Amino acid sequence: MQTSPSTQTVNVGGFEIGGPNFTVIAGPCSIESYDQFLETAKGVKTSGAHILRGGIWKMRTSSKDFQGLGSSSFDFIKTVCKETNMTLVSEVTDARQIEEIYDLVSMFQVGSRNMHNYSLLKELGKQKKPVLLKRGFAALINEWVKASEYVTNEGNPNVILCERGIRTFETATRNTLDLNAVAYAKKNSPLPVIVDPSHAVGISALVPDLAFAAAAVGADGIIVEVHPRPKEALSDGMQALTLENFSQMMKKLEKICTAVDKPLHK
Ligand code: PEP
Ligand code: MN
């Protein structure tokens, strides 16, 4: 375990993550269509999100569930990013996808299920773009931080850690948000740390409260799932905020971020 406190910043699409400002990444779990992605992107931007999220290839528990649109979505994703003047964070589930979406994203996401996929991490370490490393749902903090070194050792220092909830004995919520891990990683790793309250709790009504807790504990930002019509979502609808919920959350988040001296990026 490294012992230096979080000091490094990572530039993602023009936003410095890990510095004096708080960053909000928002968008759908899965990119489902041009209309769905554009409507979400415009909505979250209006409410103050800085960067878009959206899955192109999905790691679903069931092979029968929606697996993402894959390469058929590339063209319209470019259009949405251009129309909204936002950049995209998206997950690569396989090293071959890195090249495929290199020009589409400002940061590659490594999902919870792939935190231990060291060959994928090493390949991302050879790239020039930042990497968002989600914590494995059963990974120790130490294993998560050590996993980041598979990327940084290859020459890419731009890694952001993301706490997204761990599996505990509790079943009332999807996972358990480990705020200890956020405070611990901030003090013991040089990397910025953000929180994914959506996968942590799995229930949309509880997502804003955990986002506020993330800001209060010292996270550098959040990544949150938003869908214009959560009931119609092809993945993770239960935890998706509506555009209206997101807008309300942002108003309170702004106050909390200011109170803890880490105001939202402009
Ligand atoms: C996601 O971001 O949609 C996702 C699948 O997250 P995780 O890897 O944390 O489960
Ligand atoms: Mn999801």
mmCIF file of C-alpha atoms and ligand atoms in Angstrom:
data_model
loop_
_atom_site.group_PDB
_atom_site.id
_atom_site.type_symbol
_atom_site.label_atom_id
_atom_site.label_comp_id
_atom_site.label_asym_id
_atom_site.label_seq_id
_atom_site.Cartn_x
_atom_site.Cartn_y
_atom_site.Cartn_z
ATOM 1 C CA MET A 1 0.000 0.000 0.000
ATOM 2 C CA GLN A 2 1.326 3.409 -0.942
ATOM 3 C CA THR A 3 1.272 5.858 1.898
ATOM 4 C CA SER A 4 1.171 9.231 0.181
ATOM 5 C CA PRO A 5 -2.167 11.023 0.417
ATOM 6 C CA SER A 6 -4.249 11.709 -2.688
ATOM 7 C CA THR A 7 -2.402 14.537 -4.418
ATOM 8 C CA GLN A 8 -2.511 13.707 -8.093
ATOM 9 C CA THR A 9 -5.004 15.211 -10.463
ATOM 10 C CA VAL A 10 -6.283 13.634 -13.664
ATOM 11 C CA ASN A 11 -7.618 15.700 -16.541
ATOM 12 C CA VAL A 12 -10.726 14.221 -18.113
ATOM 13 C CA GLY A 13 -12.184 16.138 -21.027
ATOM 14 C CA GLY A 14 -10.884 19.427 -19.647
ATOM 15 C CA PHE A 15 -11.979 18.833 -16.041
ATOM 16 C CA GLU A 16 -9.261 18.362 -13.450
ATOM 17 C CA ILE A 17 -10.342 15.506 -11.161
ATOM 18 C CA GLY A 18 -8.683 15.342 -7.746
ATOM 19 C CA GLY A 19 -8.024 19.083 -7.439
ATOM 20 C CA PRO A 20 -10.004 21.752 -5.599
ATOM 21 C CA ASN A 21 -13.275 21.079 -7.457
ATOM 22 C CA PHE A 22 -15.882 18.305 -7.375
ATOM 23 C CA THR A 23 -16.733 16.516 -10.635
ATOM 24 C CA VAL A 24 -20.075 15.010 -11.630
ATOM 25 C CA ILE A 25 -20.200 12.269 -14.264
ATOM 26 C CA ALA A 26 -23.752 11.311 -15.257
ATOM 27 C CA GLY A 27 -25.671 9.383 -17.876
ATOM 28 C CA PRO A 28 -27.449 6.128 -18.535
ATOM 29 C CA CYS A 29 -26.246 2.712 -17.442
ATOM 30 C CA SER A 30 -26.484 1.588 -21.090
ATOM 31 C CA ILE A 31 -26.580 3.690 -24.219
ATOM 32 C CA GLU A 32 -29.833 2.414 -25.747
ATOM 33 C CA SER A 33 -30.596 4.677 -28.717
ATOM 34 C CA TYR A 34 -29.712 8.061 -30.176
ATOM 35 C CA ASP A 35 -32.860 9.630 -28.715
ATOM 36 C CA GLN A 36 -32.388 8.167 -25.226
ATOM 37 C CA PHE A 37 -28.733 9.165 -25.072
ATOM 38 C CA LEU A 38 -29.275 12.669 -26.475
ATOM 39 C CA GLU A 39 -32.197 13.391 -24.143
ATOM 40 C CA THR A 40 -30.181 12.197 -21.127
ATOM 41 C CA ALA A 41 -27.055 14.070 -22.153
ATOM 42 C CA LYS A 42 -28.915 17.351 -22.709
ATOM 43 C CA GLY A 43 -30.786 16.953 -19.422
ATOM 44 C CA VAL A 44 -27.768 16.197 -17.251
ATOM 45 C CA LYS A 45 -25.759 18.961 -18.878
ATOM 46 C CA THR A 46 -28.500 21.507 -18.163
ATOM 47 C CA SER A 47 -28.440 20.469 -14.498
ATOM 48 C CA GLY A 48 -24.667 20.846 -14.238
ATOM 49 C CA ALA A 49 -23.055 17.468 -15.031
ATOM 50 C CA HIS A 50 -19.516 17.791 -16.369
ATOM 51 C CA ILE A 51 -18.900 14.487 -18.133
ATOM 52 C CA LEU A 52 -21.180 11.826 -19.656
ATOM 53 C CA ARG A 53 -21.283 8.158 -18.795
ATOM 54 C CA GLY A 54 -22.887 5.367 -20.804
ATOM 55 C CA GLY A 55 -22.225 1.698 -21.413
ATOM 56 C CA ILE A 56 -21.496 0.424 -24.918
ATOM 57 C CA TRP A 57 -20.676 -3.147 -23.855
ATOM 58 C CA LYS A 58 -22.348 -4.335 -20.666
ATOM 59 C CA MET A 59 -21.139 -6.911 -18.157
ATOM 60 C CA ARG A 60 -24.535 -8.405 -17.263
ATOM 61 C CA THR A 61 -24.997 -11.138 -14.703
ATOM 62 C CA SER A 62 -27.307 -12.990 -17.095
ATOM 63 C CA SER A 63 -26.141 -13.668 -20.644
ATOM 64 C CA LYS A 64 -29.787 -13.306 -21.713
ATOM 65 C CA ASP A 65 -29.952 -9.666 -20.605
ATOM 66 C CA PHE A 66 -29.212 -6.679 -22.861
ATOM 67 C CA GLN A 67 -25.493 -6.669 -23.616
ATOM 68 C CA GLY A 68 -25.168 -3.129 -25.021
ATOM 69 C CA LEU A 69 -25.379 -1.790 -28.572
ATOM 70 C CA GLY A 70 -21.664 -2.193 -29.268
ATOM 71 C CA SER A 71 -20.227 -0.769 -32.474
ATOM 72 C CA SER A 72 -23.632 0.071 -33.976
ATOM 73 C CA SER A 73 -23.818 3.027 -31.569
ATOM 74 C CA PHE A 74 -20.449 4.636 -32.365
ATOM 75 C CA ASP A 75 -21.680 7.124 -34.945
ATOM 76 C CA PHE A 76 -24.550 8.510 -32.932
ATOM 77 C CA ILE A 77 -22.455 8.658 -29.748
ATOM 78 C CA LYS A 78 -20.079 11.015 -31.568
ATOM 79 C CA THR A 79 -23.031 13.155 -32.609
ATOM 80 C CA VAL A 80 -24.410 13.363 -29.049
ATOM 81 C CA CYS A 81 -21.016 14.316 -27.599
ATOM 82 C CA LYS A 82 -20.610 16.976 -30.256
ATOM 83 C CA GLU A 83 -24.137 18.350 -29.857
ATOM 84 C CA THR A 84 -23.782 18.662 -26.090
ATOM 85 C CA ASN A 85 -20.081 19.538 -26.062
ATOM 86 C CA MET A 86 -19.461 16.802 -23.496
ATOM 87 C CA THR A 87 -17.026 13.907 -23.359
ATOM 88 C CA LEU A 88 -17.822 10.285 -22.553
ATOM 89 C CA VAL A 89 -16.599 7.748 -20.018
ATOM 90 C CA SER A 90 -17.361 4.181 -21.091
ATOM 91 C CA GLU A 91 -16.377 0.689 -20.026
ATOM 92 C CA VAL A 92 -14.074 -1.612 -21.939
ATOM 93 C CA THR A 93 -14.704 -5.242 -21.074
ATOM 94 C CA ASP A 94 -11.963 -6.580 -23.338
ATOM 95 C CA ALA A 95 -8.583 -5.198 -24.454
ATOM 96 C CA ARG A 96 -9.677 -5.306 -28.125
ATOM 97 C CA GLN A 97 -12.298 -2.661 -27.377
ATOM 98 C CA ILE A 98 -9.670 -0.090 -26.361
ATOM 99 C CA GLU A 99 -8.745 0.706 -29.942
ATOM 100 C CA GLU A 100 -12.361 0.509 -31.108
ATOM 101 C CA ILE A 101 -13.539 3.328 -28.830
ATOM 102 C CA TYR A 102 -10.275 5.231 -28.438
ATOM 103 C CA ASP A 103 -11.597 8.302 -30.231
ATOM 104 C CA LEU A 104 -15.053 8.130 -28.641
ATOM 105 C CA VAL A 105 -14.057 8.454 -24.976
ATOM 106 C CA SER A 106 -12.152 10.802 -22.702
ATOM 107 C CA MET A 107 -11.664 8.052 -20.094
ATOM 108 C CA PHE A 108 -11.863 4.251 -20.129
ATOM 109 C CA GLN A 109 -13.856 2.584 -17.359
ATOM 110 C CA VAL A 110 -12.846 -0.752 -15.871
ATOM 111 C CA GLY A 111 -15.876 -2.371 -14.280
ATOM 112 C CA SER A 112 -16.085 -4.019 -10.896
ATOM 113 C CA ARG A 113 -16.052 -7.482 -12.468
ATOM 114 C CA ASN A 114 -12.812 -6.703 -14.298
ATOM 115 C CA MET A 115 -10.787 -5.100 -11.511
ATOM 116 C CA HIS A 116 -8.748 -8.312 -11.316
ATOM 117 C CA ASN A 117 -8.301 -8.565 -15.091
ATOM 118 C CA TYR A 118 -4.628 -7.658 -14.990
ATOM 119 C CA SER A 119 -3.982 -8.150 -18.697
ATOM 120 C CA LEU A 120 -6.713 -5.568 -19.444
ATOM 121 C CA LEU A 121 -5.213 -3.203 -16.859
ATOM 122 C CA LYS A 122 -1.721 -3.561 -18.337
ATOM 123 C CA GLU A 123 -3.051 -2.811 -21.800
ATOM 124 C CA LEU A 124 -4.755 0.332 -20.459
ATOM 125 C CA GLY A 125 -1.433 1.261 -18.880
ATOM 126 C CA LYS A 126 0.029 1.592 -22.366
ATOM 127 C CA GLN A 127 -2.608 4.140 -23.422
ATOM 128 C CA LYS A 128 -2.549 7.901 -23.191
ATOM 129 C CA LYS A 129 -6.101 8.237 -21.862
ATOM 130 C CA PRO A 130 -7.200 8.147 -18.203
ATOM 131 C CA VAL A 131 -8.654 5.031 -16.593
ATOM 132 C CA LEU A 132 -11.531 4.871 -14.100
ATOM 133 C CA LEU A 133 -10.866 1.806 -11.967
ATOM 134 C CA LYS A 134 -13.937 0.528 -10.172
ATOM 135 C CA ARG A 135 -13.409 -1.475 -7.010
ATOM 136 C CA GLY A 136 -14.203 -5.169 -7.293
ATOM 137 C CA PHE A 137 -17.361 -5.912 -5.313
ATOM 138 C CA ALA A 138 -15.416 -8.313 -3.109
ATOM 139 C CA ALA A 139 -12.006 -6.657 -3.285
ATOM 140 C CA LEU A 140 -10.043 -5.392 -0.322
ATOM 141 C CA ILE A 141 -9.052 -1.723 -0.466
ATOM 142 C CA ASN A 142 -5.462 -2.902 -0.687
ATOM 143 C CA GLU A 143 -6.226 -5.141 -3.696
ATOM 144 C CA TRP A 144 -7.975 -2.249 -5.433
ATOM 145 C CA VAL A 145 -5.075 0.142 -4.910
ATOM 146 C CA LYS A 146 -2.590 -2.533 -5.991
ATOM 147 C CA ALA A 147 -4.674 -3.177 -9.118
ATOM 148 C CA SER A 148 -4.195 0.500 -10.059
ATOM 149 C CA GLU A 149 -0.447 -0.127 -10.152
ATOM 150 C CA TYR A 150 -0.922 -2.560 -13.063
ATOM 151 C CA VAL A 151 -1.954 0.520 -15.051
ATOM 152 C CA THR A 152 0.506 3.045 -13.638
ATOM 153 C CA ASN A 153 3.512 0.687 -13.851
ATOM 154 C CA GLU A 154 3.024 0.498 -17.623
ATOM 155 C CA GLY A 155 3.471 4.258 -17.915
ATOM 156 C CA ASN A 156 -0.057 5.654 -17.635
ATOM 157 C CA PRO A 157 -0.262 7.618 -14.355
ATOM 158 C CA ASN A 158 -3.826 8.789 -15.000
ATOM 159 C CA VAL A 159 -5.959 6.489 -12.902
ATOM 160 C CA ILE A 160 -9.011 7.445 -10.856
ATOM 161 C CA LEU A 161 -10.265 5.050 -8.186
ATOM 162 C CA CYS A 162 -14.035 4.489 -7.955
ATOM 163 C CA GLU A 163 -15.761 3.022 -4.901
ATOM 164 C CA ARG A 164 -19.029 1.441 -6.146
ATOM 165 C CA GLY A 165 -20.219 -0.579 -3.165
ATOM 166 C CA ILE A 166 -19.136 -3.961 -1.897
ATOM 167 C CA ARG A 167 -21.036 -7.170 -1.233
ATOM 168 C CA THR A 168 -21.777 -7.607 2.472
ATOM 169 C CA PHE A 169 -24.288 -9.669 4.473
ATOM 170 C CA GLU A 170 -26.876 -6.939 3.853
ATOM 171 C CA THR A 171 -29.542 -7.663 1.238
ATOM 172 C CA ALA A 172 -31.913 -4.688 1.643
ATOM 173 C CA THR A 173 -29.707 -2.667 -0.710
ATOM 174 C CA ARG A 174 -27.850 -3.887 -3.815
ATOM 175 C CA ASN A 175 -24.391 -3.393 -2.280
ATOM 176 C CA THR A 176 -22.984 -1.463 0.672
ATOM 177 C CA LEU A 177 -21.234 1.839 -0.012
ATOM 178 C CA ASP A 178 -17.898 1.683 1.769
ATOM 179 C CA LEU A 179 -17.175 5.253 2.784
ATOM 180 C CA ASN A 180 -14.272 3.961 4.866
ATOM 181 C CA ALA A 181 -12.622 3.005 1.596
ATOM 182 C CA VAL A 182 -13.003 6.521 0.208
ATOM 183 C CA ALA A 183 -11.454 8.145 3.285
ATOM 184 C CA TYR A 184 -8.749 5.463 3.414
ATOM 185 C CA ALA A 185 -7.812 5.639 -0.267
ATOM 186 C CA LYS A 186 -7.709 9.439 -0.164
ATOM 187 C CA LYS A 187 -5.126 9.236 2.630
ATOM 188 C CA ASN A 188 -3.127 6.253 1.365
ATOM 189 C CA SER A 189 -3.006 6.505 -2.413
ATOM 190 C CA PRO A 190 -1.936 9.455 -4.560
ATOM 191 C CA LEU A 191 -4.875 8.888 -6.920
ATOM 192 C CA PRO A 192 -8.174 10.792 -7.036
ATOM 193 C CA VAL A 193 -11.166 8.882 -5.660
ATOM 194 C CA ILE A 194 -14.760 9.103 -6.841
ATOM 195 C CA VAL A 195 -17.964 7.349 -5.739
ATOM 196 C CA ASP A 196 -20.671 5.526 -7.697
ATOM 197 C CA PRO A 197 -23.732 5.802 -5.438
ATOM 198 C CA SER A 198 -25.982 4.144 -8.052
ATOM 199 C CA HIS A 199 -24.432 0.671 -8.045
ATOM 200 C CA ALA A 200 -23.628 0.997 -4.344
ATOM 201 C CA VAL A 201 -27.240 1.229 -3.196
ATOM 202 C CA GLY A 202 -29.256 0.087 -6.226
ATOM 203 C CA ILE A 203 -32.392 2.046 -5.252
ATOM 204 C CA SER A 204 -32.945 5.377 -7.014
ATOM 205 C CA ALA A 205 -34.631 7.089 -4.050
ATOM 206 C CA LEU A 206 -31.491 6.542 -1.947
ATOM 207 C CA VAL A 207 -28.902 7.573 -4.548
ATOM 208 C CA PRO A 208 -28.889 11.331 -3.754
ATOM 209 C CA ASP A 209 -28.263 10.783 -0.035
ATOM 210 C CA LEU A 210 -25.218 8.641 -0.796
ATOM 211 C CA ALA A 211 -23.978 11.193 -3.302
ATOM 212 C CA PHE A 212 -24.144 13.809 -0.545
ATOM 213 C CA ALA A 213 -22.263 11.489 1.821
ATOM 214 C CA ALA A 214 -19.593 10.995 -0.842
ATOM 215 C CA ALA A 215 -19.050 14.737 -1.101
ATOM 216 C CA ALA A 216 -18.950 15.101 2.681
ATOM 217 C CA VAL A 217 -16.384 12.320 3.158
ATOM 218 C CA GLY A 218 -13.979 13.941 0.725
ATOM 219 C CA ALA A 219 -14.518 12.183 -2.611
ATOM 220 C CA ASP A 220 -13.348 14.016 -5.721
ATOM 221 C CA GLY A 221 -16.582 13.373 -7.587
ATOM 222 C CA ILE A 222 -19.418 11.003 -8.361
ATOM 223 C CA ILE A 223 -20.532 8.885 -11.300
ATOM 224 C CA VAL A 224 -24.293 8.485 -11.324
ATOM 225 C CA GLU A 225 -26.880 6.736 -13.511
ATOM 226 C CA VAL A 226 -29.694 8.792 -15.036
ATOM 227 C CA HIS A 227 -32.431 7.724 -17.450
ATOM 228 C CA PRO A 228 -35.285 9.850 -18.849
ATOM 229 C CA ARG A 229 -37.731 6.965 -18.230
ATOM 230 C CA PRO A 230 -36.170 4.547 -15.712
ATOM 231 C CA LYS A 231 -39.036 2.044 -16.039
ATOM 232 C CA GLU A 232 -38.087 1.530 -19.699
ATOM 233 C CA ALA A 233 -34.338 1.206 -19.060
ATOM 234 C CA LEU A 234 -32.690 -1.881 -20.558
ATOM 235 C CA SER A 235 -30.345 -2.134 -17.561
ATOM 236 C CA ASP A 236 -30.294 -0.876 -13.978
ATOM 237 C CA GLY A 237 -33.610 1.007 -14.159
ATOM 238 C CA MET A 238 -34.195 0.506 -10.414
ATOM 239 C CA GLN A 239 -31.278 2.743 -9.555
ATOM 240 C CA ALA A 240 -31.599 5.340 -12.320
ATOM 241 C CA LEU A 241 -32.475 8.901 -11.386
ATOM 242 C CA THR A 242 -34.957 10.689 -13.619
ATOM 243 C CA LEU A 243 -33.774 13.959 -15.119
ATOM 244 C CA GLU A 244 -35.926 15.751 -12.559
ATOM 245 C CA ASN A 245 -34.435 13.761 -9.625
ATOM 246 C CA PHE A 246 -30.957 14.493 -10.961
ATOM 247 C CA SER A 247 -31.660 18.193 -11.199
ATOM 248 C CA GLN A 248 -32.918 18.263 -7.588
ATOM 249 C CA MET A 249 -29.900 16.289 -6.390
ATOM 250 C CA MET A 250 -27.522 18.723 -8.070
ATOM 251 C CA LYS A 251 -29.024 21.715 -6.257
ATOM 252 C CA LYS A 252 -28.329 20.206 -2.837
ATOM 253 C CA LEU A 253 -24.995 18.714 -3.908
ATOM 254 C CA GLU A 254 -23.820 22.163 -4.917
ATOM 255 C CA LYS A 255 -24.469 23.457 -1.393
ATOM 256 C CA ILE A 256 -22.706 20.506 0.241
ATOM 257 C CA CYS A 257 -19.695 20.776 -2.040
ATOM 258 C CA THR A 258 -19.393 24.464 -1.226
ATOM 259 C CA ALA A 259 -19.747 23.752 2.508
ATOM 260 C CA VAL A 260 -16.883 21.228 2.427
ATOM 261 C CA ASP A 261 -14.700 23.587 0.396
ATOM 262 C CA LYS A 262 -14.741 21.577 -2.804
ATOM 263 C CA PRO A 263 -17.152 23.475 -5.037
ATOM 264 C CA LEU A 264 -18.504 21.913 -8.205
ATOM 265 C CA HIS A 265 -16.526 22.646 -11.364
ATOM 266 C CA LYS A 266 -18.103 25.528 -13.272
HETATM 267 C C1 PEP B 1 -21.800 0.280 -14.720
HETATM 268 O O1 PEP B 1 -21.122 1.294 -14.472
HETATM 269 O O2 PEP B 1 -22.854 0.300 -15.382
HETATM 270 C C2 PEP B 1 -21.361 -1.001 -14.133
HETATM 271 C C3 PEP B 1 -21.628 -2.147 -14.719
HETATM 272 O O3 PEP B 1 -20.725 -0.835 -12.973
HETATM 273 P P1 PEP B 1 -19.960 -1.905 -12.047
HETATM 274 O O4 PEP B 1 -18.838 -2.430 -12.877
HETATM 275 O O5 PEP B 1 -19.523 -1.074 -10.891
HETATM 276 O O6 PEP B 1 -20.957 -2.966 -11.678
HETATM 277 MN MN MN B 2 -25.222 0.116 -14.383
#
